mmCIF file of C-alpha atoms and ligand atoms in Angstrom:
data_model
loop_
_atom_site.group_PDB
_atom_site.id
_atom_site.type_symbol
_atom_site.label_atom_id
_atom_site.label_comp_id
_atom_site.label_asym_id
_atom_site.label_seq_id
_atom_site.Cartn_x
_atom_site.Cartn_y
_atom_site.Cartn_z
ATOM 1 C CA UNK A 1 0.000 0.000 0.000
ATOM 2 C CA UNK A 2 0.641 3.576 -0.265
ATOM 3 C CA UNK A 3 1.156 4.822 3.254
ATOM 4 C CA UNK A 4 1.307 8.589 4.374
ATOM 5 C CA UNK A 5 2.902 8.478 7.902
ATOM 6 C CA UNK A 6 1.982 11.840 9.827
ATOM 7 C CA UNK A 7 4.106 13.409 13.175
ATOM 8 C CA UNK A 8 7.398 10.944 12.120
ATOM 9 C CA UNK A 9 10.360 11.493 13.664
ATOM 10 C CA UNK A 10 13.792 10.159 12.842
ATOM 11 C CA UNK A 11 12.946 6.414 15.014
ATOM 12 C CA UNK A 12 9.830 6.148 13.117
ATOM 13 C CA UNK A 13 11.947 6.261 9.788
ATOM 14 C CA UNK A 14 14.383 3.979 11.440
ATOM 15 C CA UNK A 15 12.226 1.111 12.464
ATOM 16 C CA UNK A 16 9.627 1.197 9.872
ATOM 17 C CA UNK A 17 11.990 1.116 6.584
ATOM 18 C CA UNK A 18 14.280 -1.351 8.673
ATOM 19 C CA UNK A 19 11.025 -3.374 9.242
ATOM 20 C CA UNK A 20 8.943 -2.614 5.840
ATOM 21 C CA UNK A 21 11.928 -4.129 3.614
ATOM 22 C CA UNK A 22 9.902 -3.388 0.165
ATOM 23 C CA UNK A 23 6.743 -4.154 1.397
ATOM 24 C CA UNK A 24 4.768 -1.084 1.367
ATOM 25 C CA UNK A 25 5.460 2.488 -0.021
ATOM 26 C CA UNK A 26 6.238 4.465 3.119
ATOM 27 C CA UNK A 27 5.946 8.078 3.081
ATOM 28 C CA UNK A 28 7.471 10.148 5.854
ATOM 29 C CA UNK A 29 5.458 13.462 7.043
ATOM 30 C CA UNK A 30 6.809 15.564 9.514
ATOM 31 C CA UNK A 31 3.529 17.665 10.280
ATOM 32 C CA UNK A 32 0.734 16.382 12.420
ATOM 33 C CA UNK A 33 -2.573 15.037 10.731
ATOM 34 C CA UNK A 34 -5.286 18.036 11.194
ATOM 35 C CA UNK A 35 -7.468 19.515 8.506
ATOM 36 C CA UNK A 36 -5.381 21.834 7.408
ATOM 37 C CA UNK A 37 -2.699 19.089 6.184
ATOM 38 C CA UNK A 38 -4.698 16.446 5.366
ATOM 39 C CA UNK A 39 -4.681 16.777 1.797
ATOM 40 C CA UNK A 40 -0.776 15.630 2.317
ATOM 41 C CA UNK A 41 -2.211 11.785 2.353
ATOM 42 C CA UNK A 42 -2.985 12.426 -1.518
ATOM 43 C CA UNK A 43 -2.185 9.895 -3.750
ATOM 44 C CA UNK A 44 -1.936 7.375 -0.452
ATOM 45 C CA UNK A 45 -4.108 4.140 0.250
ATOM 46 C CA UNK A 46 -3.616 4.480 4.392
ATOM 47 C CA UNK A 47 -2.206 6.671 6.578
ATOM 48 C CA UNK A 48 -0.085 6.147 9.780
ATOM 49 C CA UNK A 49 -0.556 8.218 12.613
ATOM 50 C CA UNK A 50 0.300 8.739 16.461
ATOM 51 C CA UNK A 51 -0.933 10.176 19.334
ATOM 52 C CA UNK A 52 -1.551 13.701 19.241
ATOM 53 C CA UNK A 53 -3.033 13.400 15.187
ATOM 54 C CA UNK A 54 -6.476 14.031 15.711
ATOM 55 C CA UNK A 55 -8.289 12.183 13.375
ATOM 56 C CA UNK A 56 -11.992 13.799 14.026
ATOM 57 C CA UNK A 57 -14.742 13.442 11.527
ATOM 58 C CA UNK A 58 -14.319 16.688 9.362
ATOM 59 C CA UNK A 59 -10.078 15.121 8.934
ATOM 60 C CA UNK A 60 -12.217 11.612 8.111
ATOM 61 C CA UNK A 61 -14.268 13.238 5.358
ATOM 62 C CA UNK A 62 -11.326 14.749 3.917
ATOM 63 C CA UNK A 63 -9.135 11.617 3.907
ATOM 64 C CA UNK A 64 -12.099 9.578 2.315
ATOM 65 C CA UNK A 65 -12.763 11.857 -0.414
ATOM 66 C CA UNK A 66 -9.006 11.424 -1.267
ATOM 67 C CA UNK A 67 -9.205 7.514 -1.422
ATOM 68 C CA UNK A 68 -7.883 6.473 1.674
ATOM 69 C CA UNK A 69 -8.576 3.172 3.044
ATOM 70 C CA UNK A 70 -7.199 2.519 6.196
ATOM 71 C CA UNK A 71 -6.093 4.311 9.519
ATOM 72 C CA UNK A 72 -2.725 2.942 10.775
ATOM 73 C CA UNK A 73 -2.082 4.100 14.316
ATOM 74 C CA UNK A 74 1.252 3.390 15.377
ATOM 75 C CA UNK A 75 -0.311 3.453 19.144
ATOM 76 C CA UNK A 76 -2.048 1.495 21.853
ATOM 77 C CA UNK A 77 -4.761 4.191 22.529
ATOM 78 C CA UNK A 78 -7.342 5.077 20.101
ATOM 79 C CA UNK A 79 -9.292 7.838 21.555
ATOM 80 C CA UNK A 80 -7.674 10.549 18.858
ATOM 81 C CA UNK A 81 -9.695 8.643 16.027
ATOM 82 C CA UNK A 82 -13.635 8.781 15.564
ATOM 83 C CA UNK A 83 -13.386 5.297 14.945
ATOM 84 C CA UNK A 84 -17.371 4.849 14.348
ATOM 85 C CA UNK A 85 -16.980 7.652 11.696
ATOM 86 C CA UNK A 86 -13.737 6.220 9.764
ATOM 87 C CA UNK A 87 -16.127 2.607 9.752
ATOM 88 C CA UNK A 88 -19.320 4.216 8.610
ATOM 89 C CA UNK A 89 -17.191 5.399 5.393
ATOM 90 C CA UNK A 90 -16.327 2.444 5.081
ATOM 91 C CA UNK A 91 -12.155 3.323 6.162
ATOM 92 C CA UNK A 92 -10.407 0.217 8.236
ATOM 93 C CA UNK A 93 -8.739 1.856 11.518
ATOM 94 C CA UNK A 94 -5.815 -0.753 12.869
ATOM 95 C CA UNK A 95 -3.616 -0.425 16.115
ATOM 96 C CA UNK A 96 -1.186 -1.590 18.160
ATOM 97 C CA UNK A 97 -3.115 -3.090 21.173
ATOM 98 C CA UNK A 98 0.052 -4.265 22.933
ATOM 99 C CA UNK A 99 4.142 -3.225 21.864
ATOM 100 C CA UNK A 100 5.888 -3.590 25.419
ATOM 101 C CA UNK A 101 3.369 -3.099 28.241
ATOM 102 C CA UNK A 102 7.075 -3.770 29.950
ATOM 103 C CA UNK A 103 8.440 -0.219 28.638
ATOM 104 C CA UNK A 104 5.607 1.381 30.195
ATOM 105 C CA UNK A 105 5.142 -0.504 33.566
ATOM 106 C CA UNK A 106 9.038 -0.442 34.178
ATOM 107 C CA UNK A 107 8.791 3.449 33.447
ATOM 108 C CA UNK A 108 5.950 4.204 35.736
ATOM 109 C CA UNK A 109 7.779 2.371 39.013
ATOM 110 C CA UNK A 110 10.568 4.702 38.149
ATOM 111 C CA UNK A 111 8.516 7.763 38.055
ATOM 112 C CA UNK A 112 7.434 6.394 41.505
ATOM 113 C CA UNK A 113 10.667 5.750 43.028
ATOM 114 C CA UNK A 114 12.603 8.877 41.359
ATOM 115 C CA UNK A 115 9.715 11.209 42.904
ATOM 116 C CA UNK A 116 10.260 9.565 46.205
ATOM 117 C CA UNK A 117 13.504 9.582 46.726
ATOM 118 C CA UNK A 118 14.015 12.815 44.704
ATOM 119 C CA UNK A 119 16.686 11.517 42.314
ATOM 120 C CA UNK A 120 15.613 14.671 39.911
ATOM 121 C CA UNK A 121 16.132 17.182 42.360
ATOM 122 C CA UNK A 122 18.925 15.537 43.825
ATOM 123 C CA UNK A 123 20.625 14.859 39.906
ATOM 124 C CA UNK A 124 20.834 18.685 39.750
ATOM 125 C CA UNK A 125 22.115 19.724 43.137
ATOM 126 C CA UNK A 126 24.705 17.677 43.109
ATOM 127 C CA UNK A 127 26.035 19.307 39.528
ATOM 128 C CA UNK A 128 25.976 22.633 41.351
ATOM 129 C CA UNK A 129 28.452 21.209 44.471
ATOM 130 C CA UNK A 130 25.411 20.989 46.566
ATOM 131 C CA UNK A 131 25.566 17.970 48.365
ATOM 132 C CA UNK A 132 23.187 18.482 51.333
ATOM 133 C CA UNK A 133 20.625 15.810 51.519
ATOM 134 C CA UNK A 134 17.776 18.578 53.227
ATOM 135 C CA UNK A 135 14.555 18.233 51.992
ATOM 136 C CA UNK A 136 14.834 14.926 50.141
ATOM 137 C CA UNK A 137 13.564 12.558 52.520
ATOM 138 C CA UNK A 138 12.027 9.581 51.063
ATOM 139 C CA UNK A 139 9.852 6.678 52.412
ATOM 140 C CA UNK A 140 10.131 2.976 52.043
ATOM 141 C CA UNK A 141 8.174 1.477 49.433
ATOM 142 C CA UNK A 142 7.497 -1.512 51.077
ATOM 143 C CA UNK A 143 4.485 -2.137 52.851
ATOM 144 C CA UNK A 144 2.479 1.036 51.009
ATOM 145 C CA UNK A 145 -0.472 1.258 49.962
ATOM 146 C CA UNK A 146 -0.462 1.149 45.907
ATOM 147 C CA UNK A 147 -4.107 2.101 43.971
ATOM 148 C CA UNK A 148 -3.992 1.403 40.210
ATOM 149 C CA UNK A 149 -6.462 2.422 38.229
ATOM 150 C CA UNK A 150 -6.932 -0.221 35.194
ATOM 151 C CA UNK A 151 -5.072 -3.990 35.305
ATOM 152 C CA UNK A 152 -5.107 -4.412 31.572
ATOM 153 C CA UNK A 153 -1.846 -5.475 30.084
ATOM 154 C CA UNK A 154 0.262 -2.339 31.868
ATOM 155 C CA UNK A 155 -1.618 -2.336 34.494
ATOM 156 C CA UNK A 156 -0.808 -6.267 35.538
ATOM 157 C CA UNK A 157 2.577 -5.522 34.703
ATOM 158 C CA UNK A 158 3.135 -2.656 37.407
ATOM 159 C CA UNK A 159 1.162 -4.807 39.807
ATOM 160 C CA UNK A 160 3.724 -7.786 39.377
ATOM 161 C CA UNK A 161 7.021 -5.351 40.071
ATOM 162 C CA UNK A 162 4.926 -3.661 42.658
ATOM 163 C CA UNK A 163 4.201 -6.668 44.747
ATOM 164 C CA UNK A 164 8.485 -7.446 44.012
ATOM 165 C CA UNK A 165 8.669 -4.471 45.943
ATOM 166 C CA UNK A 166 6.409 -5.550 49.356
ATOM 167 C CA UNK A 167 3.674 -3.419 48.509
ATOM 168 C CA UNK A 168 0.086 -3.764 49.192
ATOM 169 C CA UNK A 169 -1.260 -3.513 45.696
ATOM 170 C CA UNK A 170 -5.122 -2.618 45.520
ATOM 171 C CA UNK A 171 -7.035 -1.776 42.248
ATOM 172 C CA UNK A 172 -10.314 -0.750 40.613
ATOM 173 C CA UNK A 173 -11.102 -2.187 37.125
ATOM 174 C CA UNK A 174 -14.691 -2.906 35.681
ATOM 175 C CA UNK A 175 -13.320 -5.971 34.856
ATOM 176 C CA UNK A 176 -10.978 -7.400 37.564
ATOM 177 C CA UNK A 177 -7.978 -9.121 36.226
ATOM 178 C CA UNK A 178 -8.055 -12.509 37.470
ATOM 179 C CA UNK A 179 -4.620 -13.492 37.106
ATOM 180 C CA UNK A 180 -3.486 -10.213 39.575
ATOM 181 C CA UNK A 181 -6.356 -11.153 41.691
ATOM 182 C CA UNK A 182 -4.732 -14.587 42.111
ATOM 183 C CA UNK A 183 -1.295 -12.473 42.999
ATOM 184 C CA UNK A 184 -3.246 -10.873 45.735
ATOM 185 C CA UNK A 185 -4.392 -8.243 44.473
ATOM 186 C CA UNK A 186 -7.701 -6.565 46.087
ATOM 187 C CA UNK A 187 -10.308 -5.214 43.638
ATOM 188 C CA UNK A 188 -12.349 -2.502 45.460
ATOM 189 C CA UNK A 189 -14.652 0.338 44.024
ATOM 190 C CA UNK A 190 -13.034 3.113 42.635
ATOM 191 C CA UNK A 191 -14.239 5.315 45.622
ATOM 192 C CA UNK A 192 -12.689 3.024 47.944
ATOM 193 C CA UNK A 193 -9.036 3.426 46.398
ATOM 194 C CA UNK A 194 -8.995 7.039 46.097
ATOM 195 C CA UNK A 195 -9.444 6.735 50.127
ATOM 196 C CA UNK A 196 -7.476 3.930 50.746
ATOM 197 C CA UNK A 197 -3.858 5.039 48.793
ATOM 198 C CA UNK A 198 -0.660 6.230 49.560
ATOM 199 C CA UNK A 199 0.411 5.753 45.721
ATOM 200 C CA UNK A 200 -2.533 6.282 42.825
ATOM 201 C CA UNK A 201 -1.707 4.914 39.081
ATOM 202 C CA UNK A 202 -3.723 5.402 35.939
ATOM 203 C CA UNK A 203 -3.633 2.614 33.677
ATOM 204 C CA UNK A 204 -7.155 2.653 32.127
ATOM 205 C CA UNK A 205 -8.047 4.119 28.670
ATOM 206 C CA UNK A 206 -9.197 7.588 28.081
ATOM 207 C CA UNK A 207 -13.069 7.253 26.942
ATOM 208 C CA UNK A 208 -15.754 10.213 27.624
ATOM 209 C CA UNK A 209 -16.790 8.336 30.243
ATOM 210 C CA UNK A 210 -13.412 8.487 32.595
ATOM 211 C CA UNK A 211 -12.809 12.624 31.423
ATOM 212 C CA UNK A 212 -11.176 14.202 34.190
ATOM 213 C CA UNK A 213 -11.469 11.259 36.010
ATOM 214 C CA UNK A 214 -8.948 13.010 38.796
ATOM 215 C CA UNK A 215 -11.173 16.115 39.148
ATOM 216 C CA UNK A 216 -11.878 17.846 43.226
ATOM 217 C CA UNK A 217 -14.655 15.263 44.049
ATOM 218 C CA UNK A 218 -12.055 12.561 43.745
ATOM 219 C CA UNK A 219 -9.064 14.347 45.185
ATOM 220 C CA UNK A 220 -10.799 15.399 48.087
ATOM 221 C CA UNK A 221 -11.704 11.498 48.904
ATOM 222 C CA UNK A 222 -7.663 10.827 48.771
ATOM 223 C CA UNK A 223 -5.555 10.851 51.918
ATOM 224 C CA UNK A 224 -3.032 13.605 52.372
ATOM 225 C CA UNK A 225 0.126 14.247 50.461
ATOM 226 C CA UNK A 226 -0.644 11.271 48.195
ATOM 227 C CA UNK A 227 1.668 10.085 45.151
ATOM 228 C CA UNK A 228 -0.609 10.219 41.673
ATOM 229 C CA UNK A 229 1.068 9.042 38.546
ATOM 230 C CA UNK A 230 0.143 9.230 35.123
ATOM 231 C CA UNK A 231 1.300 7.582 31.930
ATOM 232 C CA UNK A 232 -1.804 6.413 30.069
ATOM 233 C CA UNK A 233 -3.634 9.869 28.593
ATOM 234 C CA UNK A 234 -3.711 13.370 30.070
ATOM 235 C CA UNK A 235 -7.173 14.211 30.204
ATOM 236 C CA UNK A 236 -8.141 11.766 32.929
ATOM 237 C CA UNK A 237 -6.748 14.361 34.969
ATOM 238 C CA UNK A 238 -8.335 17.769 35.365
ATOM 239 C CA UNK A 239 -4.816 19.466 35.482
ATOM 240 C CA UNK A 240 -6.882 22.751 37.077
ATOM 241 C CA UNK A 241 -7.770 20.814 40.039
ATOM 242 C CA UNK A 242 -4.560 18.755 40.194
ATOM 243 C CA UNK A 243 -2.746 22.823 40.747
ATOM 244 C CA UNK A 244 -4.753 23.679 43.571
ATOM 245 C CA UNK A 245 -4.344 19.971 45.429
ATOM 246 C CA UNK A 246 -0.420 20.550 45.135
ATOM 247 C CA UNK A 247 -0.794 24.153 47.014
ATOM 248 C CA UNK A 248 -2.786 22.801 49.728
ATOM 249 C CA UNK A 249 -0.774 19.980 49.867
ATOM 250 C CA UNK A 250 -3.704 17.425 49.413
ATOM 251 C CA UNK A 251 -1.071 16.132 46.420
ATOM 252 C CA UNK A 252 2.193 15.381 48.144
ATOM 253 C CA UNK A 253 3.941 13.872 44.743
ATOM 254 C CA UNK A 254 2.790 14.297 40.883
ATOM 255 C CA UNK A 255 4.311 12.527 37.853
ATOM 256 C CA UNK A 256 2.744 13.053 34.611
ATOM 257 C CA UNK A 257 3.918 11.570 30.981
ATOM 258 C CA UNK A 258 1.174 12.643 29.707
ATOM 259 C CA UNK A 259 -0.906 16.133 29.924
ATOM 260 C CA UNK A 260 -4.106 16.682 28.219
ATOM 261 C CA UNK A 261 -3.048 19.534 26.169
ATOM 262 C CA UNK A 262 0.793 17.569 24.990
ATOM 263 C CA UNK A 263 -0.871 18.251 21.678
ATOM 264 C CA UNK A 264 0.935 21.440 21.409
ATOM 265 C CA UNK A 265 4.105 20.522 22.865
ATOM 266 C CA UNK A 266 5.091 17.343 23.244
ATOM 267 C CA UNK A 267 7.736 15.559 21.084
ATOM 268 C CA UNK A 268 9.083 18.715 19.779
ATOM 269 C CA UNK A 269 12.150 21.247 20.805
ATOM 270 C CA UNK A 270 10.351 24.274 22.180
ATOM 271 C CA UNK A 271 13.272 25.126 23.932
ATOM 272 C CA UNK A 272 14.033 28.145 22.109
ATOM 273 C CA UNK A 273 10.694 29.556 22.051
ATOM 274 C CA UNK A 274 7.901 30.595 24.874
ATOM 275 C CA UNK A 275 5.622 27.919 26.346
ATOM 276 C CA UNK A 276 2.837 30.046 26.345
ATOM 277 C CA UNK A 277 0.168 27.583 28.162
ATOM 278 C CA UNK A 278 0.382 28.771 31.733
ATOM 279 C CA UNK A 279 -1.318 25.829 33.299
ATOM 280 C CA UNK A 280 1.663 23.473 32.211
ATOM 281 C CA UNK A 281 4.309 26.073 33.321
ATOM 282 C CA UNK A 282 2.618 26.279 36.965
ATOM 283 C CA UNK A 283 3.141 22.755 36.595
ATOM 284 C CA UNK A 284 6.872 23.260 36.287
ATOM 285 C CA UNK A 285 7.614 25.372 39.506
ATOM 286 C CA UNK A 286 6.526 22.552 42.074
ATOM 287 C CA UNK A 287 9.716 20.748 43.511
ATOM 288 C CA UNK A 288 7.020 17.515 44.146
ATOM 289 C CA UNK A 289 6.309 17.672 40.412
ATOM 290 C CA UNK A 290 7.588 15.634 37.792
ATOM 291 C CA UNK A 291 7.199 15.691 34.274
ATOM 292 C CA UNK A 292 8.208 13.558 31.246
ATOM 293 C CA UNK A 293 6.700 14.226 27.603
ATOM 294 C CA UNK A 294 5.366 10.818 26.758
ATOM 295 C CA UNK A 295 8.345 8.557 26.668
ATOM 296 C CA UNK A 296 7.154 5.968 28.886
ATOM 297 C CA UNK A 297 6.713 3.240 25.647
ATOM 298 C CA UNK A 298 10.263 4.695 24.176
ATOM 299 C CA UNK A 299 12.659 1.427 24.399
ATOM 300 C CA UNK A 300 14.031 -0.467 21.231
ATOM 301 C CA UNK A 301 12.028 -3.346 21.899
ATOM 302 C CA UNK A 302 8.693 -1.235 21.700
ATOM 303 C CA UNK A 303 9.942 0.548 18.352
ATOM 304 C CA UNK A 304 10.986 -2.605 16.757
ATOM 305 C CA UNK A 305 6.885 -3.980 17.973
ATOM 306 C CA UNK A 306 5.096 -0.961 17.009
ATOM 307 C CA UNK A 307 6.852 -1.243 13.076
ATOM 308 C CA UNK A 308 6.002 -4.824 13.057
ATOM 309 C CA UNK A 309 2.513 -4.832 14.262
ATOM 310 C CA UNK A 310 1.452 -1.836 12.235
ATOM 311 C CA UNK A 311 3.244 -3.240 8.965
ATOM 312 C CA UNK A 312 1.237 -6.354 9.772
ATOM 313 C CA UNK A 313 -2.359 -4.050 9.592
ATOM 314 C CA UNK A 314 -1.359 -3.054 6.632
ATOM 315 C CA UNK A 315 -0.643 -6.138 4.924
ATOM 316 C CA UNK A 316 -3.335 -8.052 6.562
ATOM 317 C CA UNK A 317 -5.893 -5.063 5.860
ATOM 318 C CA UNK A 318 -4.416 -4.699 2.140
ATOM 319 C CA UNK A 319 -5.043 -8.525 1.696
ATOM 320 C CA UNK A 320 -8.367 -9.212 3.673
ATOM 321 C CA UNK A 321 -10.379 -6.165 3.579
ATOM 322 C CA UNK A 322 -9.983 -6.745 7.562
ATOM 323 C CA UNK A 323 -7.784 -5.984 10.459
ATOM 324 C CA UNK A 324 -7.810 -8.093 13.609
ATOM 325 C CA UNK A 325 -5.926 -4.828 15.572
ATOM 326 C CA UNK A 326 -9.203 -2.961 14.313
ATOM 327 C CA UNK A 327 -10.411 -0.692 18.211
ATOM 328 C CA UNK A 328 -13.873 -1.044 19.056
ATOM 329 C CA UNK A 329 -16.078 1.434 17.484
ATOM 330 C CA UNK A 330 -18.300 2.754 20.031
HETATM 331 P P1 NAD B 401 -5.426 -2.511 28.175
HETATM 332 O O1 NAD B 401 -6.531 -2.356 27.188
HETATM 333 O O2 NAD B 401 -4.635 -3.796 28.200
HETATM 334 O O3 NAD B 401 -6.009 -2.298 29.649
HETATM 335 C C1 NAD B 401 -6.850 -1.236 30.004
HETATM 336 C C2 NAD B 401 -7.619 -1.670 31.237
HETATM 337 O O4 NAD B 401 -8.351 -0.535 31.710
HETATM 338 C C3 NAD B 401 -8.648 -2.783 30.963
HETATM 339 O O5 NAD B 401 -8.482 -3.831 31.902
HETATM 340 C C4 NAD B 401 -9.990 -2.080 31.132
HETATM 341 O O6 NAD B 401 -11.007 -2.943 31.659
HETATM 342 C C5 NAD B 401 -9.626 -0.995 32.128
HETATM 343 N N1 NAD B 401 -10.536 0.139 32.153
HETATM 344 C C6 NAD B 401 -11.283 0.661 31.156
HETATM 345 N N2 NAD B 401 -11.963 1.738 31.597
HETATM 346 C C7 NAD B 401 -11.636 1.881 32.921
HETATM 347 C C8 NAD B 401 -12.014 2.802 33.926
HETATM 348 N N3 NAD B 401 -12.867 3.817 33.697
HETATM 349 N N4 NAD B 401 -11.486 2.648 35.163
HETATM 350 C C9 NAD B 401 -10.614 1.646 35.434
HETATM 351 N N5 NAD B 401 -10.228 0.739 34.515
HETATM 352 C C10 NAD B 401 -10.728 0.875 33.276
HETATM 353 O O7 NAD B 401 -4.475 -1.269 27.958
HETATM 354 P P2 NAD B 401 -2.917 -1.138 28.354
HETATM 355 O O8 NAD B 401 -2.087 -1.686 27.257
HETATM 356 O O9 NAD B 401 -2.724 -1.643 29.737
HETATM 357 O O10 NAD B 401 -2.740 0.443 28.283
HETATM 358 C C11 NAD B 401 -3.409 1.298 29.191
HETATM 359 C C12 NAD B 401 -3.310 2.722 28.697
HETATM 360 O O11 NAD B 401 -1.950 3.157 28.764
HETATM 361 C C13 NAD B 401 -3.670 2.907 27.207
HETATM 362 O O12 NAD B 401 -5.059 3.071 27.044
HETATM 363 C C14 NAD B 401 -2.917 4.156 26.825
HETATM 364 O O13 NAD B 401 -3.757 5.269 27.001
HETATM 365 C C15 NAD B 401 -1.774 4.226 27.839
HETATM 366 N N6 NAD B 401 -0.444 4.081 27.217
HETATM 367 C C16 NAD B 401 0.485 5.055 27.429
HETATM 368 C C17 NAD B 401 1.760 4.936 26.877
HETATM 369 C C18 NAD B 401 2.838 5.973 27.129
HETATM 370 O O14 NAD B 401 3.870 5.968 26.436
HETATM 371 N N7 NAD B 401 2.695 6.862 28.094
HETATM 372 C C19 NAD B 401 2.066 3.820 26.098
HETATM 373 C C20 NAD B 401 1.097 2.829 25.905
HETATM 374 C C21 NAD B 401 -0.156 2.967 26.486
#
């Protein structure tokens, strides 16, 4: 097939030619899919995209008027893409349900344990000559209380390395995983955890339902100074609210990979030029806040999955009019 890849960087040119052989054309776009660059996918049978494309209905229109067949995302999440729309034009969306649910488990615990024991803040004193250890008390992991929110593939995965670690692992899910169950780990209502946790974890899907799922009603259930991390999608957190439980101390740790408006930052060099959303920059003056932009999947092994699992869409969509990576449609 013809394949317009949106949002590439250099790795997604790496893997995918070292993975495509001479399968597929591959076409490498550097702009984001929107409607003001969607008439870039001329001449193309699918296109590829990644997080931050938003691939609404008036984008959908547009791409089926030019021919295009299938939605590739290079992604586990599928929230970007009307999905329902793309099918009822008859366009095949694909993605990449699982790539290394490792990369992102392994990266959350370190989030966890980097906050606690203030390895950023303590990486950057120690450049200066500043060696004293005030103000970077940690706690021992063992025997906390851990909340995760979702025990899908991730999820399980972060449970497993949290139990490694003596922790009392306890989790809401509207459908339990039984094997974590069977590890010991306690399914209560999501009310329950937000009560019950020194450490919170989102590993669920964003879906219209779970919008700003961290909002005040839920942060004023949690206990004081709690840890929340975040590496699934930003807008389960209501980033407003989030603000004013750091200043009143409600929110004794945040780590975030993801933020609900990374659309107009993430994965790019701003560092010459003025961040001019003021909610992320209060963000960035808390010591107790840390912030990555959505590099939690970023190892070799997940690049290497991603290529292979999208090529395999492709082909399979190219050959069978189906695709067995195809998201619900809701
Ligand atoms: P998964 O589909 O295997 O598991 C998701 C789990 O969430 C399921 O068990 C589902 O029942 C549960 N769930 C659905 N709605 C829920 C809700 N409202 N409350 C609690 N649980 C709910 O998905 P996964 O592979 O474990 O990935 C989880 C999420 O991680 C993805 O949806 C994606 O948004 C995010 N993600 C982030 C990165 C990153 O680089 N930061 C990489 C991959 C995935």
């Amino acid at each position: 097939m013809n394949v317009a890849f949106f949002s590439t960087k250099s790795y997604d040119r790496s893997s995918f030619t070292a993975a495509n052989g001479e399968r597929h054309r591959l076409r490498f776009l550097e702009p984001h899919l929107t409607a003001e660059t969607v008439s870039l996918a001329r001449g193309s049978d699918a296109v590829c995209v990644f997080v931050n494309d938003v691939v609404h209905a008036g984008v959908i229109a547009e791409l089926s008027a030019l021919g295009v067949r299938f939605i590739a995302l290079r992604c586990a999440g599928f929230n970007n893409v009307d999905v329902a729309e793309a099918n009822r034009l008859g366009i095949g969306v694909g993605r990449v349900p699982a790539y290394s649910p490792y990369a992102v488990a392994e990266y959350t615990v370190a989030l966890m344990l980097t906050l606690n024991r203030q390895i950023h803040r303590a990486y950057n004193r120690v450049r200066e000559g500043n060696f004293s250890l005030e103000g970077l008390t940690g706690f021992d992991f063992h025997g906390r209380t851990v909340g995760l929110i979702g025990t899908g593939k991730i999820g399980a995965i972060t449970a497993k390395i949290l139990l490694g670690l003596g922790c009392r692992v306890i989790a809401y899910d509207p459908f339990p995983n039984q094997e974590c169950a069977a590890l010991g780990v306690a399914f209560v209502p999501l009310e329950e955890l937000f009560g019950a946790c020194d450490v919170i974890s989102l590993h669920c899907p964003l879906t219209p339902e779970n919008h700003h799922l961290i909002s005040d009603p839920a942060l004023a259930k949690m206990r004081d100074g709690v840890m929340i991390i975040n590496t699934s999608r930003g807008a389960l957190i209501d980033t407003r609210a989030v603000i004013e439980a750091l200043k009143s101390g409600r929110v004794g740790y945040l780590a975030l990979d993801v933020y609900e408006e990374e659309g107009e930052l993430f994965f790019e060099n701003l560092s010459d030029t003025i961040i001019a959303d003021d909610i992320f920059s209060r963000l960035l003056t808390f010591p107790n806040v840390l912030i990555t932009g959505h590099q939690a999947f970023f190892t070799r092994n997940a690049l290497d999955n991603i290529a292979a699992t999208t090529l395999a869409n492709l082909t399979e969509f190219e050959t069978t009019g189906r695709c067995v990576n195809a998201p619900p449609a809701k």
